[in-house]
mmCIF file of C-alpha atoms (C1' of nucleotides) in Angstrom:
data_model
loop_
_atom_site.group_PDB
_atom_site.id
_atom_site.type_symbol
_atom_site.label_atom_id
_atom_site.label_comp_id
_atom_site.label_asym_id
_atom_site.label_seq_id
_atom_site.Cartn_x
_atom_site.Cartn_y
_atom_site.Cartn_z
ATOM 1 C CA MET A 1 9.547 18.628 33.701
ATOM 2 C CA ASN A 2 11.265 19.740 36.953
ATOM 3 C CA TYR A 3 12.761 18.069 40.250
ATOM 4 C CA TRP A 4 12.015 18.721 43.692
ATOM 5 C CA LEU A 5 12.862 17.592 47.099
ATOM 6 C CA PHE A 6 10.113 17.917 49.838
ATOM 7 C CA LYS A 7 10.492 17.696 53.155
ATOM 8 C CA SER A 8 8.302 15.940 55.858
ATOM 9 C CA GLU A 9 8.962 14.784 59.408
ATOM 10 C CA PRO A 10 7.957 11.497 59.220
ATOM 11 C CA SER A 11 6.407 11.358 62.976
ATOM 12 C CA VAL A 12 3.890 13.802 60.970
ATOM 13 C CA TYR A 13 3.398 12.507 57.815
ATOM 14 C CA SER A 14 5.659 9.683 56.318
ATOM 15 C CA ILE A 15 6.238 8.205 52.669
ATOM 16 C CA ASP A 16 4.465 5.035 54.365
ATOM 17 C CA ASP A 17 1.447 7.389 55.051
ATOM 18 C CA LEU A 18 1.644 8.240 51.553
ATOM 19 C CA LYS A 19 2.008 5.037 49.963
ATOM 20 C CA ARG A 20 -1.179 4.143 52.440
ATOM 21 C CA ASP A 21 -3.113 7.190 51.202
ATOM 22 C CA LYS A 22 -1.725 7.099 47.288
ATOM 23 C CA SER A 23 -2.279 10.598 47.237
ATOM 24 C CA THR A 24 -2.086 13.834 49.298
ATOM 25 C CA SER A 25 -2.393 17.358 49.546
ATOM 26 C CA TRP A 26 1.061 18.870 50.583
ATOM 27 C CA GLU A 27 -0.262 20.471 53.442
ATOM 28 C CA GLY A 28 1.138 23.445 55.925
ATOM 29 C CA VAL A 29 3.931 24.906 53.755
ATOM 30 C CA ARG A 30 4.071 28.688 55.382
ATOM 31 C CA ASN A 31 7.156 30.077 54.025
ATOM 32 C CA TYR A 32 7.101 32.424 51.156
ATOM 33 C CA GLN A 33 9.740 31.296 48.953
ATOM 34 C CA ALA A 34 8.234 27.619 49.341
ATOM 35 C CA ARG A 35 4.981 29.315 48.577
ATOM 36 C CA ASN A 36 6.267 30.915 45.439
ATOM 37 C CA PHE A 37 7.542 27.354 44.245
ATOM 38 C CA LEU A 38 4.036 25.555 45.090
ATOM 39 C CA ARG A 39 2.082 28.528 43.235
ATOM 40 C CA ASP A 40 4.478 28.830 40.166
ATOM 41 C CA THR A 41 7.029 26.561 39.600
ATOM 42 C CA VAL A 42 5.853 23.065 40.501
ATOM 43 C CA LYS A 43 3.931 21.406 37.577
ATOM 44 C CA LYS A 44 1.883 18.165 37.225
ATOM 45 C CA GLY A 45 4.160 15.157 36.399
ATOM 46 C CA ASP A 46 7.258 17.092 38.204
ATOM 47 C CA LEU A 47 8.959 13.906 40.544
ATOM 48 C CA VAL A 48 9.834 14.684 44.187
ATOM 49 C CA LEU A 49 12.331 13.573 46.465
ATOM 50 C CA PHE A 50 10.325 12.420 49.586
ATOM 51 C CA TYR A 51 12.899 13.915 52.457
ATOM 52 C CA HIS A 52 12.383 12.725 55.671
ATOM 53 C CA SER A 53 13.576 15.525 58.240
ATOM 54 C CA ASN A 54 13.859 15.202 62.112
ATOM 55 C CA ALA A 55 14.364 11.278 61.568
ATOM 56 C CA GLU A 56 16.790 8.601 62.375
ATOM 57 C CA PRO A 57 18.453 9.225 59.759
ATOM 58 C CA PRO A 58 17.174 12.347 58.198
ATOM 59 C CA GLY A 59 17.515 11.593 54.257
ATOM 60 C CA VAL A 60 15.813 10.789 51.076
ATOM 61 C CA ALA A 61 12.826 8.138 51.728
ATOM 62 C CA GLY A 62 11.441 7.703 48.366
ATOM 63 C CA VAL A 63 10.109 9.444 45.156
ATOM 64 C CA CYS A 64 6.399 10.767 44.595
ATOM 65 C CA LYS A 65 5.084 13.260 41.912
ATOM 66 C CA ILE A 66 2.759 15.918 41.555
ATOM 67 C CA VAL A 67 -0.554 14.969 40.310
ATOM 68 C CA LYS A 68 -2.576 18.371 41.106
ATOM 69 C CA GLU A 69 -0.494 21.793 40.199
ATOM 70 C CA GLY A 70 -0.609 24.704 42.587
ATOM 71 C CA TYR A 71 -4.471 26.058 43.781
ATOM 72 C CA ILE A 72 -5.556 28.015 46.655
ATOM 73 C CA ASP A 73 -5.203 26.671 50.354
ATOM 74 C CA HIS A 74 -8.078 26.911 52.127
ATOM 75 C CA THR A 75 -7.344 25.646 55.368
ATOM 76 C CA ALA A 76 -5.436 28.998 55.744
ATOM 77 C CA PHE A 77 -9.148 30.679 56.008
ATOM 78 C CA ASP A 78 -10.565 27.994 58.537
ATOM 79 C CA PRO A 79 -9.929 29.202 62.102
ATOM 80 C CA LYS A 80 -10.547 25.646 63.119
ATOM 81 C CA SER A 81 -7.794 24.426 61.336
ATOM 82 C CA LYS A 82 -4.212 23.984 62.448
ATOM 83 C CA TYR A 83 -3.085 25.300 59.371
ATOM 84 C CA PHE A 84 -5.253 28.813 59.997
ATOM 85 C CA ASP A 85 -3.447 32.044 59.121
ATOM 86 C CA GLU A 86 -5.537 35.313 59.644
ATOM 87 C CA LYS A 87 -3.230 37.297 57.155
ATOM 88 C CA SER A 88 -4.632 34.500 54.178
ATOM 89 C CA LYS A 89 -7.681 36.465 52.774
ATOM 90 C CA LYS A 90 -10.251 35.159 50.357
ATOM 91 C CA ASP A 91 -9.607 37.872 47.689
ATOM 92 C CA ASN A 92 -5.734 37.788 48.362
ATOM 93 C CA PRO A 93 -4.582 34.092 49.201
ATOM 94 C CA ALA A 94 -1.296 34.037 50.923
ATOM 95 C CA TRP A 95 -0.990 30.103 50.688
ATOM 96 C CA TYR A 96 -0.903 27.475 48.044
ATOM 97 C CA LEU A 97 -1.099 23.276 47.634
ATOM 98 C CA VAL A 98 -0.225 21.113 45.611
ATOM 99 C CA ASP A 99 -1.604 17.491 45.586
ATOM 100 C CA VAL A 100 1.481 14.878 45.355
ATOM 101 C CA GLY A 101 0.826 10.937 44.495
ATOM 102 C CA TYR A 102 2.734 8.122 45.826
ATOM 103 C CA VAL A 103 5.639 6.428 43.356
ATOM 104 C CA GLN A 104 8.038 4.496 45.163
ATOM 105 C CA THR A 105 9.606 3.516 48.867
ATOM 106 C CA PHE A 106 13.478 3.254 48.373
ATOM 107 C CA GLU A 107 15.004 0.047 50.059
ATOM 108 C CA GLU A 108 16.504 2.074 52.434
ATOM 109 C CA VAL A 109 16.788 5.726 52.990
ATOM 110 C CA VAL A 110 19.554 7.715 51.483
ATOM 111 C CA PRO A 111 20.939 9.409 54.510
ATOM 112 C CA LEU A 112 21.980 12.910 54.601
ATOM 113 C CA PRO A 113 25.818 12.279 55.390
ATOM 114 C CA LYS A 114 26.047 10.206 52.527
ATOM 115 C CA LEU A 115 24.543 13.039 49.958
ATOM 116 C CA LYS A 116 26.659 15.406 52.075
ATOM 117 C CA VAL A 117 29.977 13.256 50.854
ATOM 118 C CA THR A 118 28.747 12.292 47.393
ATOM 119 C CA ASN A 119 30.491 13.655 43.993
ATOM 120 C CA GLY A 120 27.798 15.963 42.092
ATOM 121 C CA LEU A 121 25.850 17.143 45.520
ATOM 122 C CA GLU A 122 27.848 19.907 46.411
ATOM 123 C CA GLU A 123 25.603 22.207 45.101
ATOM 124 C CA MET A 124 22.234 20.376 46.319
ATOM 125 C CA MET A 125 20.684 22.462 48.959
ATOM 126 C CA VAL A 126 19.854 20.108 51.151
ATOM 127 C CA THR A 127 23.177 19.130 52.068
ATOM 128 C CA LYS A 128 24.007 22.935 52.907
ATOM 129 C CA ARG A 129 24.175 23.896 56.189
ATOM 130 C CA GLY A 130 21.009 25.635 57.469
ATOM 131 C CA ALA A 131 18.874 25.232 54.674
ATOM 132 C CA ARG A 132 15.604 25.479 55.718
ATOM 133 C CA LEU A 133 13.652 25.674 53.056
ATOM 134 C CA SER A 134 11.265 22.913 52.911
ATOM 135 C CA ILE A 135 10.206 22.968 49.192
ATOM 136 C CA GLN A 136 13.841 22.775 47.554
ATOM 137 C CA PRO A 137 14.465 22.575 43.382
ATOM 138 C CA VAL A 138 16.793 19.679 42.510
ATOM 139 C CA THR A 139 18.755 19.015 38.918
ATOM 140 C CA LYS A 140 18.049 16.355 36.937
ATOM 141 C CA LYS A 141 21.261 14.987 37.253
ATOM 142 C CA GLU A 142 21.243 15.269 41.149
ATOM 143 C CA PHE A 143 17.846 13.599 41.120
ATOM 144 C CA ASP A 144 19.632 10.837 39.230
ATOM 145 C CA ILE A 145 22.391 10.747 41.557
ATOM 146 C CA VAL A 146 19.984 10.154 44.314
ATOM 147 C CA MET A 147 18.034 7.213 42.492
ATOM 148 C CA LYS A 148 21.619 5.775 42.058
ATOM 149 C CA LEU A 149 22.672 6.036 45.433
ATOM 150 C CA ALA A 150 19.140 4.346 46.340
ATOM 151 C CA GLY A 151 19.615 1.331 43.977
ATOM 152 C CA ALA A 152 16.483 2.409 42.547
ATOM 153 C CA LYS A 153 15.033 2.296 39.124
ATOM 154 C CA LEU A 154 12.249 4.895 38.787
ATOM 155 C CA VAL A 155 8.907 3.033 38.564
ATOM 156 C CA ALA A 156 6.325 3.578 36.173
ATOM 157 C CA THR A 157 3.357 5.253 37.086
ATOM 158 C "C1'" DG B 1 17.584 18.165 74.499
ATOM 159 C "C1'" DC B 2 20.929 21.554 72.519
ATOM 160 C "C1'" DC B 3 21.862 25.080 69.995
ATOM 161 C "C1'" DA B 4 22.819 27.049 65.329
ATOM 162 C "C1'" DA B 5 20.651 29.321 61.347
ATOM 163 C "C1'" DC B 6 16.949 31.316 59.220
ATOM 164 C "C1'" DG B 7 12.810 34.050 58.930
ATOM 165 C "C1'" DT B 8 9.350 37.209 60.670
ATOM 166 C "C1'" DT B 9 7.991 40.676 63.747
ATOM 167 C "C1'" DG B 10 7.590 45.018 65.772
ATOM 168 C "C1'" DG B 11 9.393 49.160 68.096
ATOM 169 C "C1'" DC B 12 11.542 53.042 66.419
ATOM 170 C "C1'" DG C 1 14.281 50.908 56.501
ATOM 171 C "C1'" DC C 2 16.794 48.964 60.190
ATOM 172 C "C1'" DC C 3 17.697 45.619 63.566
ATOM 173 C "C1'" DA C 4 17.030 43.431 68.082
ATOM 174 C "C1'" DA C 5 13.966 39.933 69.952
ATOM 175 C "C1'" DC C 6 11.627 36.055 68.982
ATOM 176 C "C1'" DG C 7 9.892 31.566 66.926
ATOM 177 C "C1'" DT C 8 11.026 27.956 64.103
ATOM 178 C "C1'" DT C 9 13.732 24.351 61.535
ATOM 179 C "C1'" DG C 10 16.229 20.599 62.127
ATOM 180 C "C1'" DG C 11 20.691 18.280 62.798
ATOM 181 C "C1'" DC C 12 23.395 16.381 66.012
#
DNA sequence: GCCAACGTTGGC
DNA sequence: GCCAACGTTGGC
């Protein structure tokens, strides 16, 4: 089982939207490093910290989990889709999706400044300057520390 | 709204 | 293959 941090701008798709939808396909990843994770490494049952970027405050808003492993992103083939990418061909797809399911929302967002000053999170990617990757691996230890900061226990699903 | 950091593109 | 220019991300 692996742990991840997925970034989303809440003005585009927030954890409240995921709570309402129960599950969703994680659309719009157009970065090769993030694509490699989605295609190769993210597995069903993995737990994901749902991170609100470009938010006030930015931080971890809750938890979701992988309910469907990497599959071809057909929105990249559709010229009418805002995620269309002419470089992605049906015989050589460039982009992949996973589906995530809602698990829980924290009572309060664990804000980025708090992550930055917490012992044990020094190596966590999101705490480092210029860490733009939208799909980030997280260790179990880091995941557990964030849960503790949130005062949350993992909800059984 | 600003701007630093980063990834991608394209000329050479 | 180098690297300048450009576009995007995302904290502040």
